[in-house]
Amino acid sequence: MEHQLLCCEVDTIRRAYQDVNLLNDRVLQTMLKAEENYLPSPNYFKCVQKEIVPKMRKIVATWMLEVCEEQKCEEEVFPLAMNFLDRFLSVEATRKTTLQLLGAACMFLASKMKETVPLTAEKLCIYTDNSIQPGELLQMEVLVLSKLKWDLASVTPHDFIEHFLSKLNIHHNTKQILRKHAQTFVALCATDVNFIASPSSMVAAGSVVAAMQGLYLKSQDSSLSAHNLTNFLSQIIRSDPDCLRSCQEQIEALLESSLRKAQQYSVSTETKHAEEEVDLSCTPTDVRDINI
Amino acid sequence: MSNVRLSNGSPTLERTDARVSEHPKPSICRSLFGPVDHEELKRDLKGHLQEMEEVASASWNFDFANHKPLKGGRFKWELVDCKDLPDFYSKPPRLSRSSTCTTGNNNVDLNGNHSCVVMGSARQPPADSERCESQMDCSEQCHGQRKRPACNDTATQSKRSHTSSDEVRCINLTRSDEHTPRKSSPKRQT
């Protein structure tokens, strides 16, 4: 047996697999309680920041998503990094010229939290076109840690998605696609300022419903109709169904507007993007690429 | 609450391949908000880190910059021989990929661990000063108190000589900071 273990030492990323024992109600309830502790303040642009405006958050978020995509980070890294960024900006007035450094530091930390092989400081600095130096990044990292009170274990929408999916009676393969789409929506939401104040559970539930809608899975089983699914999930997250429905609609609107932008962009620029866009017309899987 | 986190094990299949090592796409390498004023940034960061150092100094009654205990706090500091401690406190970490930065960190990392592990995790973190007294006795028995290894001095010196070790010193600092919240709510971190 021990010899066999040695054989597993191949050159791929080693990652933990899902522990299904954790997909229970007790854990879910604790997560619902915990998520509040990690919510950024919804109006930090007005109350805390002097230089930073919503548009800049969008710019830095888009860049961060691109970096995470290109570096093939785990899906959770980007939303987690955005949570760090928002929480930092909720408590600390930041210069415009420091925002990218902050974004890099947040990715640095989120990657360390979630990945077997985390992003390096040097690489992140290259992605800023060397406008920041590794030394600065490390100092910023400590500052972020301190401002977040060293509490980096934010509950992310991804944590909830697994719970929701485990409760749905659908085929494994379908689940896989659904998960992928829902995660894409979560990333999209993380780039948008309107979702800053939304709890992770709400974003996750809205994303799952929107993904289900987008994939036209509803017809097979009446319990999976948008209406029933919304009711079901809103019960789980102890929210009003109307609230969840409006969240879902907001997500769909966001998708539509970013698709439109992406199309304009890809028509006017590269063909590579156009390819992705074709993909997108039938499924929203690649929204994230397009969004860029 | 952190114990609640699910290791998502990200079941998405596409992500299993290793990190791309080639050069980053030039279109993504960009400076978003114009040139950074490094002098200003340095000043800002230094100010913040100094503030953090003061807070840490006060809560640990220890002068981290000069590696000297301060009088009149909750803690009593004593030297220990590093030979009396488990070797993972002095062992270099597995990979030392980036030469200068990492090694700098290690040294101080080490010290940071010393200063807080001995105090913080030898026993349950003290909630009040009386408990602290008894804790001291125990930790002395177990493995004595901390003694800084030789590398310590280099860290202190280099701190003055170049910037990258500035951050190093503060990592040290906040390491201990990290343990501070444990005191009030020990459940939180584990």
CSV table of C-alpha atoms in Angstrom, one decimal:
chain,number,residue,atom,x,y,z
A,1,MET,CA,0.0,0.0,0.0
A,2,GLU,CA,2.7,2.4,0.9
A,3,HIS,CA,4.5,1.7,-2.3
A,4,GLN,CA,1.4,2.6,-4.2
A,5,LEU,CA,1.2,5.9,-2.5
A,6,LEU,CA,4.6,6.7,-3.9
A,7,CYS,CA,3.4,6.0,-7.3
A,8,CYS,CA,0.9,8.8,-7.1
A,9,GLU,CA,3.6,11.4,-7.0
A,10,VAL,CA,3.1,12.7,-10.5
A,11,ASP,CA,3.5,16.2,-11.8
A,12,THR,CA,-0.1,17.4,-11.6
A,13,ILE,CA,-1.8,19.6,-9.1
A,14,ARG,CA,-2.9,17.6,-6.1
A,15,ARG,CA,-6.1,18.8,-4.6
A,16,ALA,CA,-8.4,17.7,-1.9
A,17,TYR,CA,-11.6,16.1,-3.0
A,18,GLN,CA,-15.0,17.1,-1.8
A,19,ASP,CA,-15.8,15.6,1.6
A,20,VAL,CA,-19.5,14.7,1.3
A,21,ASN,CA,-19.7,14.4,5.1
A,22,LEU,CA,-19.6,18.1,5.2
A,23,LEU,CA,-22.6,18.6,3.0
A,24,ASN,CA,-25.0,18.4,5.8
A,25,ASP,CA,-27.5,20.7,7.4
A,26,ARG,CA,-25.5,21.5,10.4
A,27,VAL,CA,-22.6,22.8,8.3
A,28,LEU,CA,-25.0,24.7,6.1
A,29,GLN,CA,-26.7,26.4,9.1
A,30,THR,CA,-23.3,27.4,10.5
A,31,MET,CA,-22.3,28.8,7.1
A,32,LEU,CA,-25.5,30.9,6.9
A,33,LYS,CA,-24.6,32.3,10.3
A,34,ALA,CA,-21.0,32.8,9.5
A,35,GLU,CA,-21.5,34.6,6.1
A,36,GLU,CA,-22.6,37.8,7.8
A,37,ASN,CA,-19.2,38.2,9.4
A,38,TYR,CA,-17.6,38.5,6.0
A,39,LEU,CA,-19.9,41.0,4.3
A,40,PRO,CA,-18.3,44.2,3.2
A,41,SER,CA,-20.0,47.5,4.1
A,42,PRO,CA,-22.4,48.2,1.2
A,43,ASN,CA,-21.7,51.9,0.9
A,44,TYR,CA,-18.0,52.2,1.3
A,45,PHE,CA,-17.6,54.3,-1.8
A,46,LYS,CA,-19.6,57.0,-0.1
A,47,CYS,CA,-18.6,56.5,3.5
A,48,VAL,CA,-15.0,55.5,3.4
A,49,GLN,CA,-13.4,56.1,0.1
A,50,LYS,CA,-12.4,59.5,-1.3
A,51,GLU,CA,-10.7,58.6,-4.6
A,52,ILE,CA,-12.1,55.2,-5.4
A,53,VAL,CA,-15.3,55.1,-7.4
A,54,PRO,CA,-17.4,52.0,-8.5
A,55,LYS,CA,-15.9,52.2,-12.0
A,56,MET,CA,-12.4,51.6,-10.7
A,57,ARG,CA,-13.6,48.6,-8.8
A,58,LYS,CA,-14.9,47.2,-12.1
A,59,ILE,CA,-11.6,47.9,-13.8
A,60,VAL,CA,-9.5,46.2,-11.1
A,61,ALA,CA,-12.0,43.3,-10.9
A,62,THR,CA,-11.8,42.7,-14.6
A,63,TRP,CA,-8.1,42.6,-14.5
A,64,MET,CA,-8.0,40.3,-11.5
A,65,LEU,CA,-10.4,37.9,-13.2
A,66,GLU,CA,-8.2,37.9,-16.3
A,67,VAL,CA,-5.2,37.0,-14.2
A,68,CYS,CA,-7.0,34.3,-12.4
A,69,GLU,CA,-8.2,32.9,-15.6
A,70,GLU,CA,-4.9,32.9,-17.3
A,71,GLN,CA,-3.2,31.4,-14.3
A,72,LYS,CA,-5.9,28.8,-14.1
A,73,CYS,CA,-6.6,29.5,-10.5
A,74,GLU,CA,-9.2,27.5,-8.7
A,75,GLU,CA,-12.6,28.9,-9.2
A,76,GLU,CA,-12.9,30.2,-5.7
A,77,VAL,CA,-9.8,32.3,-5.8
A,78,PHE,CA,-11.3,35.2,-7.7
A,79,PRO,CA,-14.5,35.7,-5.6
A,80,LEU,CA,-12.5,35.3,-2.5
A,81,ALA,CA,-10.0,37.9,-3.6
A,82,MET,CA,-12.9,40.3,-4.3
A,83,ASN,CA,-14.3,39.7,-0.9
A,84,PHE,CA,-10.9,40.6,0.6
A,85,LEU,CA,-10.7,43.7,-1.6
A,86,ASP,CA,-14.2,44.9,-0.6
A,87,ARG,CA,-13.7,44.2,3.1
A,88,PHE,CA,-10.4,46.1,2.9
A,89,LEU,CA,-12.0,49.0,1.1
A,90,SER,CA,-14.8,49.0,3.7
A,91,VAL,CA,-12.4,50.0,6.4
A,92,GLU,CA,-9.5,51.8,4.8
A,93,ALA,CA,-9.5,54.8,2.5
A,94,THR,CA,-7.2,53.9,-0.4
A,95,ARG,CA,-5.5,55.8,-3.1
A,96,LYS,CA,-6.5,55.2,-6.6
A,97,THR,CA,-2.9,54.4,-7.5
A,98,THR,CA,-2.8,51.7,-4.8
A,99,LEU,CA,-5.9,49.9,-5.9
A,100,GLN,CA,-4.1,47.6,-8.3
A,101,LEU,CA,-1.6,46.8,-5.6
A,102,LEU,CA,-4.4,46.0,-3.3
A,103,GLY,CA,-6.0,43.8,-5.9
A,104,ALA,CA,-2.8,41.9,-6.4
A,105,ALA,CA,-2.3,41.4,-2.7
A,106,CYS,CA,-5.9,40.1,-2.4
A,107,MET,CA,-5.3,37.6,-5.2
A,108,PHE,CA,-2.0,36.6,-3.6
A,109,LEU,CA,-3.8,35.9,-0.3
A,110,ALA,CA,-6.8,34.2,-1.8
A,111,SER,CA,-4.6,32.0,-3.9
A,112,LYS,CA,-2.6,30.9,-0.8
A,113,MET,CA,-5.9,30.1,0.9
A,114,LYS,CA,-7.3,27.9,-1.8
A,115,GLU,CA,-4.5,26.5,-3.9
A,116,THR,CA,-2.0,23.8,-3.7
A,117,VAL,CA,0.5,25.9,-5.7
A,118,PRO,CA,-0.3,29.5,-5.0
A,119,LEU,CA,0.5,32.5,-7.3
A,120,THR,CA,3.9,34.0,-6.7
A,121,ALA,CA,4.6,37.6,-5.9
A,122,GLU,CA,6.8,37.9,-8.8
A,123,LYS,CA,4.2,36.7,-11.2
A,124,LEU,CA,1.6,39.0,-9.9
A,125,CYS,CA,4.0,42.0,-10.3
A,126,ILE,CA,4.5,41.0,-13.9
A,127,TYR,CA,0.8,41.2,-14.4
A,128,THR,CA,0.8,44.8,-13.2
A,129,ASP,CA,3.3,45.5,-15.9
A,130,ASN,CA,5.9,45.8,-13.2
A,131,SER,CA,4.2,48.9,-11.9
A,132,ILE,CA,4.5,47.4,-8.4
A,133,GLN,CA,7.4,45.6,-6.8
A,134,PRO,CA,7.4,42.3,-5.0
A,135,GLY,CA,8.5,44.0,-1.8
A,136,GLU,CA,5.5,46.4,-1.9
A,137,LEU,CA,3.2,43.5,-2.6
A,138,LEU,CA,4.5,41.7,0.5
A,139,GLN,CA,4.0,44.8,2.7
A,140,MET,CA,0.5,45.3,1.3
A,141,GLU,CA,-0.2,41.7,2.1
A,142,VAL,CA,0.6,42.2,5.7
A,143,LEU,CA,-1.5,45.3,5.7
A,144,VAL,CA,-4.5,43.6,4.2
A,145,LEU,CA,-4.2,40.8,6.7
A,146,SER,CA,-4.1,43.2,9.5
A,147,LYS,CA,-7.1,45.2,8.3
A,148,LEU,CA,-9.1,42.0,7.8
A,149,LYS,CA,-8.1,40.9,11.3
A,150,TRP,CA,-6.4,37.8,9.9
A,151,ASP,CA,-9.7,36.3,9.2
A,152,LEU,CA,-9.5,35.1,5.6
A,153,ALA,CA,-11.8,32.1,5.8
A,154,SER,CA,-14.7,34.0,4.2
A,155,VAL,CA,-17.7,31.9,3.3
A,156,THR,CA,-18.0,32.2,-0.5
A,157,PRO,CA,-20.9,31.5,-2.8
A,158,HIS,CA,-19.0,28.4,-4.0
A,159,ASP,CA,-19.3,26.8,-0.6
A,160,PHE,CA,-23.1,27.2,-0.9
A,161,ILE,CA,-23.3,26.0,-4.4
A,162,GLU,CA,-22.1,22.6,-3.4
A,163,HIS,CA,-24.8,22.3,-0.7
A,164,PHE,CA,-27.5,23.4,-3.1
A,165,LEU,CA,-26.4,21.0,-5.8
A,166,SER,CA,-26.3,18.1,-3.3
A,167,LYS,CA,-30.0,18.7,-2.6
A,168,LEU,CA,-31.0,18.6,-6.2
A,169,ASN,CA,-32.1,15.4,-7.7
A,170,ILE,CA,-30.3,15.6,-11.0
A,171,HIS,CA,-27.9,13.5,-13.0
A,172,HIS,CA,-24.2,13.8,-12.1
A,173,ASN,CA,-23.2,15.2,-15.6
A,174,THR,CA,-26.0,17.7,-15.5
A,175,LYS,CA,-24.8,18.8,-12.1
A,176,GLN,CA,-21.3,19.3,-13.4
A,177,ILE,CA,-22.6,21.7,-16.1
A,178,LEU,CA,-24.9,23.4,-13.7
A,179,ARG,CA,-22.0,23.9,-11.3
A,180,LYS,CA,-19.8,25.3,-13.9
A,181,HIS,CA,-22.5,27.8,-15.1
A,182,ALA,CA,-23.4,28.8,-11.5
A,183,GLN,CA,-19.7,29.4,-10.8
A,184,THR,CA,-19.4,31.6,-13.8
A,185,PHE,CA,-22.3,33.6,-12.6
A,186,VAL,CA,-20.7,34.0,-9.2
A,187,ALA,CA,-17.5,35.3,-10.8
A,188,LEU,CA,-19.6,37.7,-12.9
A,189,CYS,CA,-21.4,38.9,-9.7
A,190,ALA,CA,-18.1,39.5,-8.0
A,191,THR,CA,-17.1,41.9,-10.7
A,192,ASP,CA,-20.3,44.0,-10.3
A,193,VAL,CA,-20.7,46.6,-7.6
A,194,ASN,CA,-24.4,45.9,-7.2
A,195,PHE,CA,-23.7,42.6,-5.5
A,196,ILE,CA,-21.2,43.9,-2.9
A,197,ALA,CA,-23.9,43.8,-0.2
A,198,SER,CA,-25.4,40.5,-1.2
A,199,PRO,CA,-24.7,37.6,1.1
A,200,SER,CA,-22.9,34.7,-0.4
A,201,SER,CA,-25.9,32.4,0.0
A,202,MET,CA,-28.1,34.8,-2.0
A,203,VAL,CA,-25.6,35.1,-4.8
A,204,ALA,CA,-25.1,31.3,-4.9
A,205,ALA,CA,-28.8,30.6,-4.9
A,206,GLY,CA,-29.5,33.3,-7.6
A,207,SER,CA,-26.7,31.9,-9.7
A,208,VAL,CA,-27.9,28.3,-9.4
A,209,VAL,CA,-31.5,29.4,-10.5
A,210,ALA,CA,-30.1,31.5,-13.3
A,211,ALA,CA,-27.9,28.7,-14.5
A,212,MET,CA,-30.8,26.3,-14.4
A,213,GLN,CA,-32.9,28.7,-16.4
A,214,GLY,CA,-30.1,29.2,-18.9
A,215,LEU,CA,-29.7,25.5,-19.4
A,216,TYR,CA,-33.3,24.8,-20.0
A,217,LEU,CA,-33.2,22.0,-17.5
A,218,LYS,CA,-36.5,23.0,-16.0
A,219,SER,CA,-38.8,21.0,-18.2
A,220,GLN,CA,-37.7,17.5,-17.1
A,221,ASP,CA,-38.8,17.6,-13.6
A,222,SER,CA,-41.5,19.9,-12.1
A,223,SER,CA,-39.6,20.3,-8.9
A,224,LEU,CA,-36.8,21.9,-10.9
A,225,SER,CA,-39.1,24.5,-12.5
A,226,ALA,CA,-37.8,28.0,-11.9
A,227,HIS,CA,-40.7,28.7,-9.6
A,228,ASN,CA,-40.2,25.7,-7.4
A,229,LEU,CA,-36.5,25.9,-7.4
A,230,THR,CA,-36.6,29.5,-6.3
A,231,ASN,CA,-39.0,28.6,-3.5
A,232,PHE,CA,-36.9,25.7,-2.5
A,233,LEU,CA,-33.6,27.5,-2.4
A,234,SER,CA,-35.1,30.6,-0.7
A,235,GLN,CA,-36.3,28.4,2.1
A,236,ILE,CA,-32.9,26.9,2.5
A,237,ILE,CA,-31.2,30.3,2.7
A,238,ARG,CA,-34.1,31.6,4.8
A,239,SER,CA,-34.9,34.4,2.5
A,240,ASP,CA,-38.0,35.7,0.7
A,241,PRO,CA,-38.6,34.0,-2.6
A,242,ASP,CA,-39.2,37.5,-4.2
A,243,CYS,CA,-35.9,38.6,-3.0
A,244,LEU,CA,-34.2,35.6,-4.5
A,245,ARG,CA,-36.1,36.1,-7.8
A,246,SER,CA,-35.0,39.7,-8.1
A,247,CYS,CA,-31.4,38.6,-7.4
A,248,GLN,CA,-31.7,36.0,-10.1
A,249,GLU,CA,-33.1,38.6,-12.5
A,250,GLN,CA,-30.3,41.0,-11.7
A,251,ILE,CA,-27.8,38.3,-12.5
A,252,GLU,CA,-29.4,37.6,-15.8
A,253,ALA,CA,-29.5,41.2,-16.6
A,254,LEU,CA,-25.8,41.5,-15.7
A,255,LEU,CA,-25.0,38.5,-18.0
A,256,GLU,CA,-26.9,40.1,-20.8
A,257,SER,CA,-25.2,43.4,-20.5
A,258,SER,CA,-21.8,41.9,-20.3
A,259,LEU,CA,-22.5,39.7,-23.3
A,260,ARG,CA,-23.5,42.7,-25.2
A,261,LYS,CA,-20.4,44.6,-24.3
A,262,ALA,CA,-18.3,41.5,-25.1
A,263,GLN,CA,-19.9,41.2,-28.5
A,264,GLN,CA,-19.2,44.8,-29.3
A,265,TYR,CA,-15.7,44.3,-28.2
A,266,SER,CA,-15.1,41.2,-30.1
A,267,VAL,CA,-16.5,42.5,-33.3
A,268,SER,CA,-14.2,45.4,-33.2
A,269,THR,CA,-11.2,43.4,-32.2
A,270,GLU,CA,-9.8,39.9,-32.3
A,271,THR,CA,-11.2,36.9,-33.9
A,272,LYS,CA,-10.2,34.8,-30.9
A,273,HIS,CA,-12.9,36.5,-28.9
A,274,ALA,CA,-15.3,36.0,-31.6
A,275,GLU,CA,-14.9,32.3,-31.3
A,276,GLU,CA,-15.7,32.4,-27.7
A,277,GLU,CA,-18.7,34.4,-28.4
A,278,VAL,CA,-20.1,31.7,-30.7
A,279,ASP,CA,-19.8,29.3,-27.8
A,280,LEU,CA,-21.6,31.7,-25.7
A,281,SER,CA,-24.6,32.1,-27.9
A,282,CYS,CA,-25.7,28.6,-26.9
A,283,THR,CA,-24.4,28.5,-23.3
A,284,PRO,CA,-23.2,31.1,-20.9
A,285,THR,CA,-20.2,29.0,-19.9
A,286,ASP,CA,-17.6,31.3,-21.2
A,287,VAL,CA,-19.1,34.5,-20.0
A,288,ARG,CA,-16.1,35.1,-18.0
A,289,ASP,CA,-13.8,35.1,-21.0
A,290,ILE,CA,-16.2,37.3,-22.8
A,291,ASN,CA,-16.7,39.6,-20.0
A,292,ILE,CA,-13.1,40.6,-20.4
B,1,MET,CA,-16.1,30.0,12.1
B,2,SER,CA,-13.3,29.2,9.9
B,3,ASN,CA,-13.6,25.5,10.7
B,4,VAL,CA,-16.8,25.5,8.7
B,5,ARG,CA,-15.1,26.2,5.4
B,6,LEU,CA,-15.5,23.4,3.0
B,7,SER,CA,-12.6,22.4,1.0
B,8,ASN,CA,-14.4,22.8,-2.2
B,9,GLY,CA,-12.1,20.4,-4.0
B,10,SER,CA,-13.3,22.3,-7.0
B,11,PRO,CA,-14.9,19.5,-8.9
B,12,THR,CA,-14.6,21.4,-12.2
B,13,LEU,CA,-12.6,19.2,-14.4
B,14,GLU,CA,-10.7,21.8,-16.4
B,15,ARG,CA,-8.6,23.0,-13.5
B,16,THR,CA,-6.5,20.0,-12.9
B,17,ASP,CA,-3.6,21.0,-15.1
B,18,ALA,CA,-0.6,22.7,-13.5
B,19,ARG,CA,-0.1,26.4,-13.4
B,20,VAL,CA,1.0,27.7,-16.8
B,21,SER,CA,4.5,28.7,-16.6
B,22,GLU,CA,5.0,30.5,-19.9
B,23,HIS,CA,5.2,34.2,-20.0
B,24,PRO,CA,2.0,36.0,-19.2
B,25,LYS,CA,-0.1,37.3,-22.0
B,26,PRO,CA,1.0,40.9,-22.7
B,27,SER,CA,-2.6,42.1,-22.9
B,28,ILE,CA,-3.2,41.2,-19.3
B,29,CYS,CA,0.1,42.7,-18.0
B,30,ARG,CA,-1.0,46.3,-17.6
B,31,SER,CA,-0.9,49.1,-15.2
B,32,LEU,CA,-4.4,50.1,-14.5
B,33,PHE,CA,-4.4,53.5,-12.9
B,34,GLY,CA,-1.3,55.2,-14.2
B,35,PRO,CA,2.2,55.3,-12.7
B,36,VAL,CA,2.6,54.5,-9.1
B,37,ASP,CA,4.5,57.0,-6.9
B,38,HIS,CA,6.8,54.5,-5.2
B,39,GLU,CA,8.1,57.1,-2.7
B,40,GLU,CA,4.6,57.9,-1.6
B,41,LEU,CA,3.6,54.3,-1.5
B,42,LYS,CA,6.6,53.5,0.6
B,43,ARG,CA,5.7,56.2,3.0
B,44,ASP,CA,2.1,55.1,3.3
B,45,LEU,CA,3.0,51.5,3.8
B,46,LYS,CA,5.7,52.3,6.3
B,47,GLY,CA,3.2,54.4,8.3
B,48,HIS,CA,0.7,51.6,8.4
B,49,LEU,CA,3.2,49.0,9.3
B,50,GLN,CA,4.6,51.2,12.0
B,51,GLU,CA,1.1,51.6,13.4
B,52,MET,CA,0.7,47.8,13.4
B,53,GLU,CA,4.0,47.4,15.1
B,54,GLU,CA,3.0,49.7,17.9
B,55,VAL,CA,-0.3,47.9,18.4
B,56,ALA,CA,1.5,44.6,18.5
B,57,SER,CA,4.2,45.9,20.8
B,58,ALA,CA,1.5,47.1,23.2
B,59,SER,CA,-0.4,43.9,23.3
B,60,TRP,CA,2.7,41.7,23.6
B,61,ASN,CA,4.8,44.0,25.7
B,62,PHE,CA,7.6,43.3,23.4
B,63,ASP,CA,9.7,45.6,21.3
B,64,PHE,CA,9.8,43.7,18.0
B,65,ALA,CA,12.1,46.2,16.3
B,66,ASN,CA,14.9,45.7,18.8
B,67,HIS,CA,13.9,42.3,20.0
B,68,LYS,CA,13.6,43.4,23.6
B,69,PRO,CA,10.9,42.7,26.1
B,70,LEU,CA,9.1,45.7,27.4
B,71,LYS,CA,8.2,46.2,31.0
B,72,GLY,CA,4.8,46.1,32.6
B,73,GLY,CA,2.6,44.0,30.3
B,74,ARG,CA,0.9,40.7,30.7
B,75,PHE,CA,3.8,38.6,29.5
B,76,LYS,CA,7.1,37.7,31.1
B,77,TRP,CA,9.7,37.0,28.4
B,78,GLU,CA,12.7,34.7,28.9
B,79,LEU,CA,15.3,33.3,26.6
B,80,VAL,CA,15.3,29.7,25.5
B,81,ASP,CA,17.8,27.6,23.7
B,82,CYS,CA,16.6,26.7,20.3
B,83,LYS,CA,17.9,23.2,20.9
B,84,ASP,CA,15.2,22.7,23.4
B,85,LEU,CA,12.5,23.4,20.9
B,86,PRO,CA,11.1,21.1,18.3
B,87,ASP,CA,13.3,21.4,15.2
B,88,PHE,CA,10.5,22.7,12.9
B,89,TYR,CA,11.1,26.1,14.5
B,90,SER,CA,14.6,26.2,13.2
B,91,LYS,CA,14.4,24.0,10.2
B,92,PRO,CA,14.4,25.8,6.9
B,93,PRO,CA,11.2,25.5,4.9
B,94,ARG,CA,10.8,23.1,2.0
B,95,LEU,CA,11.2,25.3,-0.9
B,96,SER,CA,13.3,28.4,-1.2
B,97,ARG,CA,12.3,29.5,-4.6
B,98,SER,CA,13.0,33.2,-4.6
B,99,SER,CA,16.4,33.7,-3.0
B,100,THR,CA,16.6,36.9,-1.1
B,101,CYS,CA,13.0,37.5,-0.2
B,102,THR,CA,12.2,34.0,1.0
B,103,THR,CA,15.3,33.5,3.1
B,104,GLY,CA,14.7,36.9,4.7
B,105,ASN,CA,11.3,35.8,5.6
B,106,ASN,CA,12.4,32.5,7.0
B,107,ASN,CA,14.6,34.0,9.6
B,108,VAL,CA,12.0,36.3,10.9
B,109,ASP,CA,9.3,33.8,10.4
B,110,LEU,CA,11.2,31.7,12.8
B,111,ASN,CA,11.4,34.4,15.3
B,112,GLY,CA,7.9,35.3,14.9
B,113,ASN,CA,6.9,31.7,15.6
B,114,HIS,CA,9.2,31.6,18.6
B,115,SER,CA,7.8,34.6,20.2
B,116,CYS,CA,4.2,33.7,19.8
B,117,VAL,CA,4.2,29.9,19.9
B,118,VAL,CA,6.0,29.8,23.2
B,119,MET,CA,3.6,32.3,24.7
B,120,GLY,CA,0.5,31.6,22.8
B,121,SER,CA,0.2,27.9,22.3
B,122,ALA,CA,2.2,26.4,25.0
B,123,ARG,CA,-1.0,26.4,27.0
B,124,GLN,CA,-4.4,27.7,26.3
B,125,PRO,CA,-4.0,31.4,25.6
B,126,PRO,CA,-4.2,33.3,28.8
B,127,ALA,CA,-7.4,35.2,29.2
B,128,ASP,CA,-6.2,37.2,32.1
B,129,SER,CA,-2.9,38.0,33.8
B,130,GLU,CA,-3.2,35.5,36.7
B,131,ARG,CA,-3.5,32.6,34.2
B,132,CYS,CA,-0.5,34.0,32.5
B,133,GLU,CA,1.7,33.5,35.5
B,134,SER,CA,0.9,29.9,35.8
B,135,GLN,CA,1.3,29.4,32.2
B,136,MET,CA,4.8,30.7,32.4
B,137,ASP,CA,5.8,28.1,34.8
B,138,CYS,CA,4.5,25.3,32.7
B,139,SER,CA,6.1,26.5,29.5
B,140,GLU,CA,9.4,26.8,31.3
B,141,GLN,CA,9.1,23.2,32.3
B,142,CYS,CA,8.2,22.0,28.9
B,143,HIS,CA,10.7,23.6,26.7
B,144,GLY,CA,12.0,26.7,28.4
B,145,GLN,CA,11.7,30.0,26.9
B,146,ARG,CA,12.7,31.3,23.6
B,147,LYS,CA,16.1,32.1,22.6
B,148,ARG,CA,16.7,33.7,19.3
B,149,PRO,CA,18.9,31.8,16.9
B,150,ALA,CA,21.8,33.5,15.4
B,151,CYS,CA,19.9,34.5,12.3
B,152,ASN,CA,17.9,36.9,14.3
B,153,ASP,CA,20.7,39.5,14.3
B,154,THR,CA,20.9,39.5,10.6
B,155,ALA,CA,17.3,40.2,10.4
B,156,THR,CA,17.6,43.1,12.7
B,157,GLN,CA,20.5,44.5,10.8
B,158,SER,CA,19.2,44.0,7.4
B,159,LYS,CA,16.0,45.7,8.4
B,160,ARG,CA,17.8,48.9,8.3
B,161,SER,CA,19.8,48.3,5.2
B,162,HIS,CA,17.1,47.6,2.6
B,163,THR,CA,13.4,47.8,2.2
B,164,SER,CA,12.5,44.2,1.6
B,165,SER,CA,13.4,43.3,5.1
B,166,ASP,CA,11.2,46.0,6.5
B,167,GLU,CA,8.3,44.0,5.5
B,168,VAL,CA,10.0,41.0,6.9
B,169,ARG,CA,10.1,42.5,10.3
B,170,CYS,CA,6.5,43.3,10.2
B,171,ILE,CA,5.5,39.9,9.1
B,172,ASN,CA,7.2,38.9,12.2
B,173,LEU,CA,5.1,41.4,14.1
B,174,THR,CA,1.8,40.5,12.7
B,175,ARG,CA,2.4,36.8,13.2
B,176,SER,CA,2.0,37.5,16.8
B,177,ASP,CA,-0.9,39.7,16.0
B,178,GLU,CA,-2.5,36.8,14.4
B,179,HIS,CA,-2.6,35.0,17.7
B,180,THR,CA,-4.0,37.9,19.5
B,181,PRO,CA,-7.6,37.3,18.5
B,182,ARG,CA,-7.2,33.8,19.7
B,183,LYS,CA,-7.2,35.0,23.1
B,184,SER,CA,-10.6,36.5,23.1
B,185,SER,CA,-12.1,33.7,21.0
B,186,PRO,CA,-10.0,30.6,21.0
B,187,LYS,CA,-12.5,28.7,18.9
B,188,ARG,CA,-12.3,30.9,16.0
B,189,GLN,CA,-9.2,29.8,14.4
B,190,THR,CA,-9.2,26.1,14.7
